Amino acid sequence: MIKKYKKHLKELIVISTPMIIGNLGHVLTGATDVLVAAKHSVDSLAAIAIANSILFTVFILGLGILTGISIILSNYRGEKKPTKRYFISGVIVSQILALLTWLAIIAITFFVPFFGFEKHLVKHIQEYMFITSFSMFGMFLYQGIKEFLQAHEIVNFPNMILLVTVFVNLGLNFLLVFGCGPIPALGVIGLSLATLFVRTLLGISMVIYTWNIIKEQKEHQEYNTQYMKQVVKIGTPIGIGLLFEFLGFNIITICVGRIAGVFAATHNILLTLVDTAFMVPFAISSAIAIKVGYFNGAKNLAEIKNYSKVGVTLATLFMVFCSFAFYFKPHFFIGIFTSDAEIINIALPIVSFFSLFVIADGIQISLGGILKGFKMTKQVTACVLSSYWLVGIPLGFYLAYAKSMSLKGFWLGLTISLFLITILQSIIIFCKMKRLKNEY
């Protein structure tokens, strides 16, 4: 059996490994922010937790839309269509989305004082949001080019550069937050300035890396409005799905942050742990989407099934390992970020839930990769919306407030919603495979 799928396993690992490194780099960049903020003060940690909850809710829509680039181009490659001529069009889409996102963040910043947060946190939240908003241009430029390269299975540089920026971000955070010599201690402002610098660096690095593609394709580059519309059409359902998924998590941060900053800080640490583990199956899901998209274009159902089986199994096994690690060593993982007794006491009872959470998360994201390869992005969104917003989040609010379970109740609701997403996506994929058997 292993021999039969050896080629598929090898190719998925080759594609996903740099993505895993890149995704971990992305999360670890955020984790260094959490680490340095926690060492600075609980207030700093709470402020960036709340600020990032708002920021992610705003910009995740645009990042989701950009995934349409890799989905469309991987299908084009399977159909033997030319793809490199669409590079500039993708960059234009990324910068339009960056501009709209920047404007939205600037506008929301002025309303933060009316959201009901603890008064001493409001100024820090606004400062962090305002400065970080300018990083959208670099971040979206990076993501747009990364999706283009990913469609062509060029995954090493765009992901390795993320790993490099982890260390740049960590050094800048300590330097700017705590100060050194003539550089004053800037606290939360230092965290936002480091984020701005790192994301701008990412965007510039990607332009430099792809400069030869730009020169080679200069005569063939198209400002293809039809392609741009297609990217938005395919990517928007993914963006909406991600928006509502992140909105669910971030509403929890905002709600518990209104009770006390320590709950927001605890939730942020738990999310960082889960997100770090999630980056591995997320990368595998992207690799599945590329291969399924390619063979969907080539109309090869057998290979679609092979890559789907191997990818889902690989993602699930990894998350089972993470589940056991979190369950049996919770003190170790929480202790990485803080030694605050109050945070630890709040976090420990929740670990048993998110041990199950990570398993379901690994399965659902890999199944989502199959659907994205089929360009069935609306179905992915429908599964997320119905599971989170009709079941998981309402249940979480009920358990948190009616049953006085607080943060623990929210996490139980989220865990149940992930298992529901898994069931719904499995049914959709089964029906799709059955139809394709007759269509190909």
Tab-separated table of C-alpha atoms in Angstrom:
chain	number	residue	atom	x	y	z
A	1	MET	CA	0.000	0.000	0.000
A	2	ILE	CA	2.791	2.427	0.938
A	3	LYS	CA	4.653	1.542	-2.260
A	4	LYS	CA	1.532	2.331	-4.308
A	5	TYR	CA	1.354	5.882	-2.961
A	6	LYS	CA	5.106	6.485	-2.628
A	7	LYS	CA	5.227	8.913	-5.563
A	8	HIS	CA	2.233	10.895	-4.313
A	9	LEU	CA	3.592	11.078	-0.771
A	10	LYS	CA	6.983	12.220	-2.024
A	11	GLU	CA	5.545	14.952	-4.262
A	12	LEU	CA	3.222	16.286	-1.561
A	13	ILE	CA	6.111	16.388	0.917
A	14	VAL	CA	8.396	18.128	-1.591
A	15	ILE	CA	5.770	20.806	-2.289
A	16	SER	CA	4.453	21.183	1.253
A	17	THR	CA	7.753	21.154	3.213
A	18	PRO	CA	8.861	24.660	2.131
A	19	MET	CA	5.264	25.815	2.683
A	20	ILE	CA	5.333	24.325	6.180
A	21	ILE	CA	8.551	26.211	6.896
A	22	GLY	CA	7.032	29.385	5.469
A	23	ASN	CA	3.755	28.972	7.353
A	24	LEU	CA	5.614	28.276	10.573
A	25	GLY	CA	7.714	31.338	9.845
A	26	HIS	CA	4.534	33.384	9.509
A	27	VAL	CA	3.091	32.053	12.768
A	28	LEU	CA	6.399	32.252	14.612
A	29	THR	CA	6.653	35.903	13.573
A	30	GLY	CA	3.339	36.419	15.361
A	31	ALA	CA	4.512	34.201	18.206
A	32	THR	CA	7.593	36.388	18.719
A	33	ASP	CA	5.238	39.364	19.030
A	34	VAL	CA	3.285	37.465	21.694
A	35	LEU	CA	6.486	36.369	23.428
A	36	VAL	CA	8.004	39.860	23.588
A	37	ALA	CA	4.681	41.497	24.510
A	38	ALA	CA	4.188	38.974	27.339
A	39	LYS	CA	7.659	39.762	28.666
A	40	HIS	CA	6.909	43.489	28.493
A	41	SER	CA	3.554	43.393	30.353
A	42	VAL	CA	0.157	41.670	30.489
A	43	ASP	CA	-1.367	44.942	29.222
A	44	SER	CA	0.881	44.923	26.130
A	45	LEU	CA	-0.050	41.301	25.442
A	46	ALA	CA	-3.762	42.034	25.857
A	47	ALA	CA	-3.521	45.142	23.636
A	48	ILE	CA	-1.871	43.378	20.683
A	49	ALA	CA	-4.199	40.374	21.127
A	50	ILE	CA	-7.237	42.618	20.740
A	51	ALA	CA	-5.633	44.749	17.991
A	52	ASN	CA	-4.624	41.707	15.941
A	53	SER	CA	-8.091	40.232	16.368
A	54	ILE	CA	-9.505	43.314	14.652
A	55	LEU	CA	-6.718	43.500	12.047
A	56	PHE	CA	-6.967	39.836	11.041
A	57	THR	CA	-10.713	40.136	10.692
A	58	VAL	CA	-10.214	43.004	8.226
A	59	PHE	CA	-7.316	41.806	6.075
A	60	ILE	CA	-8.047	38.069	5.961
A	61	LEU	CA	-10.736	38.698	3.323
A	62	GLY	CA	-8.167	40.155	0.914
A	63	LEU	CA	-5.636	37.391	1.559
A	64	GLY	CA	-8.340	34.813	0.915
A	65	ILE	CA	-9.216	36.434	-2.413
A	66	LEU	CA	-5.581	36.171	-3.514
A	67	THR	CA	-5.698	32.364	-3.181
A	68	GLY	CA	-7.765	32.494	-6.374
A	69	ILE	CA	-4.474	33.132	-8.220
A	70	SER	CA	-2.943	29.726	-7.414
A	71	ILE	CA	-6.242	27.876	-7.896
A	72	ILE	CA	-6.854	29.326	-11.378
A	73	LEU	CA	-3.265	29.050	-12.602
A	74	SER	CA	-2.798	25.449	-11.383
A	75	ASN	CA	-5.896	24.468	-13.387
A	76	TYR	CA	-4.542	26.406	-16.399
A	77	ARG	CA	-1.285	24.460	-16.148
A	78	GLY	CA	-3.211	21.165	-16.200
A	79	GLU	CA	-4.984	22.390	-19.349
A	80	LYS	CA	-1.580	23.321	-20.887
A	81	LYS	CA	-2.484	27.026	-21.066
A	82	PRO	CA	0.193	29.782	-20.733
A	83	THR	CA	0.288	31.216	-17.201
A	84	LYS	CA	3.280	33.533	-16.644
A	85	ARG	CA	1.660	36.336	-18.656
A	86	TYR	CA	-0.802	36.853	-15.784
A	87	PHE	CA	1.901	37.896	-13.267
A	88	ILE	CA	1.355	41.677	-13.458
A	89	SER	CA	-2.423	41.297	-13.302
A	90	GLY	CA	-2.052	39.382	-10.035
A	91	VAL	CA	0.201	42.086	-8.574
A	92	ILE	CA	-2.351	44.767	-9.492
A	93	VAL	CA	-5.126	42.812	-7.762
A	94	SER	CA	-2.948	42.456	-4.640
A	95	GLN	CA	-2.297	46.200	-4.383
A	96	ILE	CA	-5.927	47.182	-4.954
A	97	LEU	CA	-6.887	44.843	-2.116
A	98	ALA	CA	-4.082	46.289	0.042
A	99	LEU	CA	-5.368	49.838	-0.503
A	100	LEU	CA	-8.946	48.896	0.394
A	101	THR	CA	-7.755	47.033	3.482
A	102	TRP	CA	-5.570	49.955	4.618
A	103	LEU	CA	-8.499	52.371	4.305
A	104	ALA	CA	-10.769	50.027	6.282
A	105	ILE	CA	-8.245	49.653	9.126
A	106	ILE	CA	-7.646	53.412	9.359
A	107	ALA	CA	-11.404	53.977	9.597
A	108	ILE	CA	-11.917	51.286	12.280
A	109	THR	CA	-9.045	52.674	14.380
A	110	PHE	CA	-11.090	55.782	15.190
A	111	PHE	CA	-13.948	53.663	16.595
A	112	VAL	CA	-11.845	51.569	19.010
A	113	PRO	CA	-12.716	53.791	22.038
A	114	PHE	CA	-16.392	52.855	21.558
A	115	PHE	CA	-15.857	49.066	21.589
A	116	GLY	CA	-15.958	48.795	25.384
A	117	PHE	CA	-12.369	47.696	26.086
A	118	GLU	CA	-10.593	48.560	29.326
A	119	LYS	CA	-9.701	52.257	29.032
A	120	HIS	CA	-5.997	51.828	29.708
A	121	LEU	CA	-5.713	49.462	26.690
A	122	VAL	CA	-7.460	51.671	24.113
A	123	LYS	CA	-4.511	53.948	23.308
A	124	HIS	CA	-2.154	50.994	22.803
A	125	ILE	CA	-4.666	49.206	20.559
A	126	GLN	CA	-5.087	52.303	18.380
A	127	GLU	CA	-1.330	52.918	18.093
A	128	TYR	CA	-0.649	49.336	17.086
A	129	MET	CA	-3.474	49.271	14.512
A	130	PHE	CA	-2.579	52.612	12.897
A	131	ILE	CA	1.110	51.834	12.350
A	132	THR	CA	0.513	48.213	11.330
A	133	SER	CA	-2.080	49.289	8.730
A	134	PHE	CA	0.739	50.587	6.493
A	135	SER	CA	2.224	47.070	6.348
A	136	MET	CA	-0.735	45.876	4.249
A	137	PHE	CA	0.955	46.916	0.986
A	138	GLY	CA	4.059	44.805	1.609
A	139	MET	CA	2.072	41.878	2.980
A	140	PHE	CA	-0.391	41.743	0.074
A	141	LEU	CA	2.403	42.157	-2.490
A	142	TYR	CA	4.197	39.203	-0.918
A	143	GLN	CA	1.057	37.055	-0.825
A	144	GLY	CA	0.023	37.833	-4.411
A	145	ILE	CA	3.425	36.864	-5.810
A	146	LYS	CA	3.608	33.832	-3.528
A	147	GLU	CA	0.289	32.519	-4.888
A	148	PHE	CA	1.582	32.976	-8.447
A	149	LEU	CA	4.772	31.039	-7.713
A	150	GLN	CA	2.894	28.401	-5.750
A	151	ALA	CA	0.723	27.611	-8.789
A	152	HIS	CA	3.949	26.799	-10.638
A	153	GLU	CA	5.193	24.672	-7.703
A	154	ILE	CA	7.954	27.224	-6.992
A	155	VAL	CA	7.789	27.140	-3.217
A	156	ASN	CA	11.313	27.308	-1.773
A	157	PHE	CA	12.227	31.006	-1.786
A	158	PRO	CA	8.837	32.537	-0.857
A	159	ASN	CA	8.633	30.302	2.187
A	160	MET	CA	12.272	30.339	3.257
A	161	ILE	CA	12.269	34.152	3.311
A	162	LEU	CA	9.479	33.990	5.896
A	163	LEU	CA	11.699	31.907	8.167
A	164	VAL	CA	14.461	34.510	7.881
A	165	THR	CA	12.078	37.287	8.891
A	166	VAL	CA	11.238	35.462	12.145
A	167	PHE	CA	14.712	36.271	13.446
A	168	VAL	CA	14.618	39.803	12.017
A	169	ASN	CA	11.265	40.386	13.720
A	170	LEU	CA	12.450	38.939	17.036
A	171	GLY	CA	15.549	41.140	17.083
A	172	LEU	CA	13.606	44.258	16.126
A	173	ASN	CA	10.926	43.527	18.724
A	174	PHE	CA	13.388	43.337	21.602
A	175	LEU	CA	15.313	46.359	20.313
A	176	LEU	CA	12.288	48.605	19.809
A	177	VAL	CA	10.104	47.404	22.705
A	178	PHE	CA	12.743	47.538	25.434
A	179	GLY	CA	15.184	49.982	23.838
A	180	CYS	CA	18.965	49.875	23.650
A	181	GLY	CA	21.467	52.723	23.953
A	182	PRO	CA	20.141	55.749	22.020
A	183	ILE	CA	17.022	53.808	20.931
A	184	PRO	CA	14.210	54.469	23.443
A	185	ALA	CA	11.870	51.779	24.791
A	186	LEU	CA	8.735	52.104	22.628
A	187	GLY	CA	6.575	49.292	24.040
A	188	VAL	CA	3.574	48.459	21.836
A	189	ILE	CA	4.646	51.033	19.221
A	190	GLY	CA	7.913	49.105	18.863
A	191	LEU	CA	5.989	45.916	18.100
A	192	SER	CA	4.016	47.619	15.326
A	193	LEU	CA	7.110	49.259	13.781
A	194	ALA	CA	8.848	45.871	13.647
A	195	THR	CA	5.800	44.373	11.892
A	196	LEU	CA	5.747	47.215	9.357
A	197	PHE	CA	9.439	46.795	8.539
A	198	VAL	CA	9.282	42.990	8.201
A	199	ARG	CA	6.204	42.920	5.953
A	200	THR	CA	7.609	45.646	3.699
A	201	LEU	CA	10.852	43.672	3.457
A	202	LEU	CA	8.870	40.577	2.422
A	203	GLY	CA	7.151	42.405	-0.428
A	204	ILE	CA	10.376	43.939	-1.763
A	205	SER	CA	12.171	40.567	-1.548
A	206	MET	CA	9.507	38.897	-3.694
A	207	VAL	CA	9.733	41.593	-6.386
A	208	ILE	CA	13.509	41.170	-6.542
A	209	TYR	CA	13.170	37.372	-6.740
A	210	THR	CA	10.677	37.501	-9.616
A	211	TRP	CA	12.407	40.292	-11.545
A	212	ASN	CA	13.622	37.859	-14.217
A	213	ILE	CA	10.057	36.625	-14.776
A	214	ILE	CA	8.934	40.226	-15.213
A	215	LYS	CA	11.713	40.902	-17.763
A	216	GLU	CA	11.241	37.618	-19.643
A	217	GLN	CA	7.514	38.102	-19.962
A	218	LYS	CA	7.622	41.870	-20.571
A	219	GLU	CA	6.220	41.602	-24.093
A	220	HIS	CA	3.593	39.030	-23.104
A	221	GLN	CA	2.389	40.552	-19.828
A	222	GLU	CA	-1.310	41.339	-19.878
A	223	TYR	CA	-3.417	43.696	-17.827
A	224	ASN	CA	-6.086	41.049	-18.139
A	225	THR	CA	-9.272	42.353	-16.546
A	226	GLN	CA	-11.052	39.084	-17.281
A	227	TYR	CA	-8.417	37.166	-15.314
A	228	MET	CA	-8.615	39.707	-12.468
A	229	LYS	CA	-12.382	39.245	-12.293
A	230	GLN	CA	-11.912	35.480	-12.255
A	231	VAL	CA	-9.425	35.722	-9.375
A	232	VAL	CA	-11.934	37.769	-7.397
A	233	LYS	CA	-14.784	35.398	-8.311
A	234	ILE	CA	-12.896	32.243	-7.266
A	235	GLY	CA	-11.077	33.803	-4.318
A	236	THR	CA	-13.920	35.781	-2.741
A	237	PRO	CA	-15.763	32.738	-1.317
A	238	ILE	CA	-12.473	31.617	0.265
A	239	GLY	CA	-11.919	35.109	1.638
A	240	ILE	CA	-15.445	35.236	3.050
A	241	GLY	CA	-14.999	31.793	4.595
A	242	LEU	CA	-11.703	32.824	6.196
A	243	LEU	CA	-13.240	36.128	7.285
A	244	PHE	CA	-16.072	34.448	9.145
A	245	GLU	CA	-13.764	31.788	10.561
A	246	PHE	CA	-11.333	34.389	11.910
A	247	LEU	CA	-14.230	36.614	12.920
A	248	GLY	CA	-15.509	33.786	15.090
A	249	PHE	CA	-12.170	33.422	16.880
A	250	ASN	CA	-11.618	37.167	17.113
A	251	ILE	CA	-15.096	37.948	18.399
A	252	ILE	CA	-14.255	35.591	21.242
A	253	THR	CA	-11.043	37.543	21.917
A	254	ILE	CA	-12.954	40.814	21.854
A	255	CYS	CA	-15.783	39.488	24.070
A	256	VAL	CA	-13.510	37.986	26.720
A	257	GLY	CA	-11.260	41.058	26.426
A	258	ARG	CA	-14.201	43.168	27.553
A	259	ILE	CA	-14.477	41.015	30.692
A	260	ALA	CA	-10.776	41.279	31.506
A	261	GLY	CA	-7.539	41.650	29.574
A	262	VAL	CA	-6.165	38.433	31.084
A	263	PHE	CA	-8.803	36.366	29.235
A	264	ALA	CA	-7.815	37.961	25.914
A	265	ALA	CA	-4.161	37.290	26.701
A	266	THR	CA	-4.911	33.624	27.513
A	267	HIS	CA	-6.983	33.160	24.365
A	268	ASN	CA	-4.184	34.685	22.292
A	269	ILE	CA	-1.629	32.223	23.683
A	270	LEU	CA	-3.931	29.258	23.000
A	271	LEU	CA	-4.588	30.485	19.468
A	272	THR	CA	-0.836	30.857	18.876
A	273	LEU	CA	-0.285	27.224	19.920
A	274	VAL	CA	-3.115	25.942	17.738
A	275	ASP	CA	-2.089	28.126	14.781
A	276	THR	CA	1.491	26.865	14.993
A	277	ALA	CA	0.312	23.254	14.738
A	278	PHE	CA	-2.231	24.189	12.052
A	279	MET	CA	0.435	25.519	9.689
A	280	VAL	CA	1.573	21.984	8.801
A	281	PRO	CA	-1.801	20.635	7.569
A	282	PHE	CA	-2.487	24.077	6.057
A	283	ALA	CA	0.622	23.674	3.886
A	284	ILE	CA	-0.371	20.109	3.020
A	285	SER	CA	-3.825	21.424	2.077
A	286	SER	CA	-2.227	23.957	-0.297
A	287	ALA	CA	-0.150	21.176	-1.869
A	288	ILE	CA	-3.310	19.061	-2.276
A	289	ALA	CA	-5.095	22.001	-3.945
A	290	ILE	CA	-2.222	22.451	-6.428
A	291	LYS	CA	-2.110	18.761	-7.401
A	292	VAL	CA	-5.891	18.321	-7.495
A	293	GLY	CA	-6.193	21.543	-9.525
A	294	TYR	CA	-3.565	20.344	-11.993
A	295	PHE	CA	-5.139	16.918	-12.488
A	296	ASN	CA	-8.624	18.422	-12.548
A	297	GLY	CA	-7.461	20.473	-15.531
A	298	ALA	CA	-5.941	17.316	-17.014
A	299	LYS	CA	-9.159	15.339	-16.264
A	300	ASN	CA	-7.357	12.545	-14.392
A	301	LEU	CA	-9.658	11.265	-11.634
A	302	ALA	CA	-7.360	8.453	-10.484
A	303	GLU	CA	-4.559	10.871	-9.606
A	304	ILE	CA	-6.999	13.257	-7.948
A	305	LYS	CA	-8.092	10.424	-5.628
A	306	ASN	CA	-4.514	9.336	-4.934
A	307	TYR	CA	-3.272	12.795	-3.922
A	308	SER	CA	-6.449	13.393	-1.886
A	309	LYS	CA	-6.085	10.167	0.124
A	310	VAL	CA	-2.400	10.660	0.828
A	311	GLY	CA	-2.772	14.345	1.706
A	312	VAL	CA	-5.671	13.917	4.136
A	313	THR	CA	-3.927	10.979	5.851
A	314	LEU	CA	-0.672	12.928	6.203
A	315	ALA	CA	-2.403	15.982	7.698
A	316	THR	CA	-4.479	13.897	10.104
A	317	LEU	CA	-1.535	11.868	11.421
A	318	PHE	CA	0.439	15.026	12.152
A	319	MET	CA	-2.416	16.613	14.085
A	320	VAL	CA	-2.983	13.414	16.104
A	321	PHE	CA	0.659	13.694	17.189
A	322	CYS	CA	0.149	17.368	18.142
A	323	SER	CA	-3.015	16.453	20.042
A	324	PHE	CA	-1.141	14.011	22.266
A	325	ALA	CA	1.681	16.522	22.810
A	326	PHE	CA	-0.711	19.291	23.923
A	327	TYR	CA	-2.751	16.958	26.123
A	328	PHE	CA	0.132	15.402	28.039
A	329	LYS	CA	2.459	18.448	28.237
A	330	PRO	CA	0.186	21.520	28.598
A	331	HIS	CA	2.390	23.221	31.224
A	332	PHE	CA	5.370	23.090	28.887
A	333	PHE	CA	3.610	24.676	25.906
A	334	ILE	CA	1.849	27.413	27.874
A	335	GLY	CA	5.035	28.048	29.827
A	336	ILE	CA	6.838	28.972	26.598
A	337	PHE	CA	4.900	32.248	26.573
A	338	THR	CA	4.223	33.107	30.196
A	339	SER	CA	4.786	32.198	33.827
A	340	ASP	CA	1.769	34.231	34.956
A	341	ALA	CA	-0.177	31.950	37.332
A	342	GLU	CA	-3.573	33.443	36.470
A	343	ILE	CA	-3.135	32.850	32.730
A	344	ILE	CA	-1.899	29.296	33.306
A	345	ASN	CA	-4.875	28.470	35.551
A	346	ILE	CA	-7.315	29.741	32.913
A	347	ALA	CA	-5.556	27.937	30.046
A	348	LEU	CA	-5.005	24.444	31.492
A	349	PRO	CA	-8.669	23.287	31.615
A	350	ILE	CA	-9.111	24.332	27.964
A	351	VAL	CA	-6.228	22.230	26.621
A	352	SER	CA	-8.312	19.035	26.657
A	353	PHE	CA	-10.749	20.651	24.198
A	354	PHE	CA	-8.224	21.973	21.770
A	355	SER	CA	-6.451	18.607	21.779
A	356	LEU	CA	-9.554	17.368	19.933
A	357	PHE	CA	-9.818	20.686	18.109
A	358	VAL	CA	-6.466	20.250	16.340
A	359	ILE	CA	-7.358	16.791	14.989
A	360	ALA	CA	-10.602	18.044	13.449
A	361	ASP	CA	-8.772	21.131	12.179
A	362	GLY	CA	-6.216	19.013	10.328
A	363	ILE	CA	-8.881	16.916	8.638
A	364	GLN	CA	-11.145	19.802	7.604
A	365	ILE	CA	-8.367	21.965	6.132
A	366	SER	CA	-7.016	19.083	4.040
A	367	LEU	CA	-10.529	18.275	2.772
A	368	GLY	CA	-10.877	21.966	1.967
A	369	GLY	CA	-7.728	21.701	-0.175
A	370	ILE	CA	-9.437	19.068	-2.333
A	371	LEU	CA	-12.468	21.304	-2.836
A	372	LYS	CA	-10.274	24.304	-3.690
A	373	GLY	CA	-8.476	22.225	-6.314
A	374	PHE	CA	-11.897	21.609	-7.881
A	375	LYS	CA	-12.550	25.389	-7.720
A	376	MET	CA	-15.475	24.598	-5.388
A	377	THR	CA	-14.720	27.559	-3.143
A	378	LYS	CA	-18.370	28.431	-2.508
A	379	GLN	CA	-18.925	25.008	-0.962
A	380	VAL	CA	-15.950	25.491	1.370
A	381	THR	CA	-17.429	28.792	2.517
A	382	ALA	CA	-20.888	27.288	3.007
A	383	CYS	CA	-19.457	24.566	5.256
A	384	VAL	CA	-17.553	27.098	7.365
A	385	LEU	CA	-20.433	29.555	7.687
A	386	SER	CA	-23.042	26.961	8.604
A	387	SER	CA	-20.831	25.096	11.076
A	388	TYR	CA	-19.277	28.068	12.869
A	389	TRP	CA	-22.103	30.558	12.808
A	390	LEU	CA	-25.171	28.328	13.082
A	391	VAL	CA	-23.726	25.824	15.554
A	392	GLY	CA	-20.274	26.406	17.073
A	393	ILE	CA	-20.313	30.090	17.967
A	394	PRO	CA	-23.936	30.245	19.259
A	395	LEU	CA	-23.214	27.134	21.321
A	396	GLY	CA	-20.009	28.753	22.584
A	397	PHE	CA	-21.859	31.873	23.721
A	398	TYR	CA	-24.484	29.730	25.440
A	399	LEU	CA	-21.881	27.685	27.307
A	400	ALA	CA	-19.718	30.733	28.116
A	401	TYR	CA	-22.474	32.902	29.579
A	402	ALA	CA	-25.570	30.793	30.328
A	403	LYS	CA	-23.497	27.942	31.777
A	404	SER	CA	-20.740	30.213	33.175
A	405	MET	CA	-17.985	28.287	31.373
A	406	SER	CA	-16.362	31.517	30.062
A	407	LEU	CA	-13.429	30.890	27.679
A	408	LYS	CA	-13.733	27.128	28.149
A	409	GLY	CA	-17.283	27.193	26.754
A	410	PHE	CA	-16.188	29.075	23.645
A	411	TRP	CA	-13.493	26.506	22.862
A	412	LEU	CA	-15.921	23.600	23.272
A	413	GLY	CA	-18.301	25.237	20.777
A	414	LEU	CA	-15.477	25.797	18.273
A	415	THR	CA	-14.343	22.178	18.569
A	416	ILE	CA	-17.832	20.862	17.789
A	417	SER	CA	-18.132	23.158	14.763
A	418	LEU	CA	-14.881	21.814	13.272
A	419	PHE	CA	-16.122	18.226	13.419
A	420	LEU	CA	-19.296	19.363	11.661
A	421	ILE	CA	-17.258	21.057	8.894
A	422	THR	CA	-15.379	17.790	8.414
A	423	ILE	CA	-18.602	15.802	7.965
A	424	LEU	CA	-20.108	18.297	5.492
A	425	GLN	CA	-16.959	18.534	3.353
A	426	SER	CA	-16.620	14.735	3.235
A	427	ILE	CA	-20.155	14.416	1.861
A	428	ILE	CA	-19.543	17.094	-0.804
A	429	ILE	CA	-16.259	15.501	-1.935
A	430	PHE	CA	-17.842	12.042	-2.141
A	431	CYS	CA	-20.633	13.391	-4.361
A	432	LYS	CA	-18.164	15.340	-6.540
A	433	MET	CA	-15.949	12.286	-7.106
A	434	LYS	CA	-18.994	10.259	-8.080
A	435	ARG	CA	-20.009	12.858	-10.684
A	436	LEU	CA	-16.511	13.155	-12.115
A	437	LYS	CA	-16.424	9.417	-12.753
A	438	ASN	CA	-19.048	9.998	-15.439
A	439	GLU	CA	-17.752	13.381	-16.682
A	440	TYR	CA	-14.078	12.530	-17.374
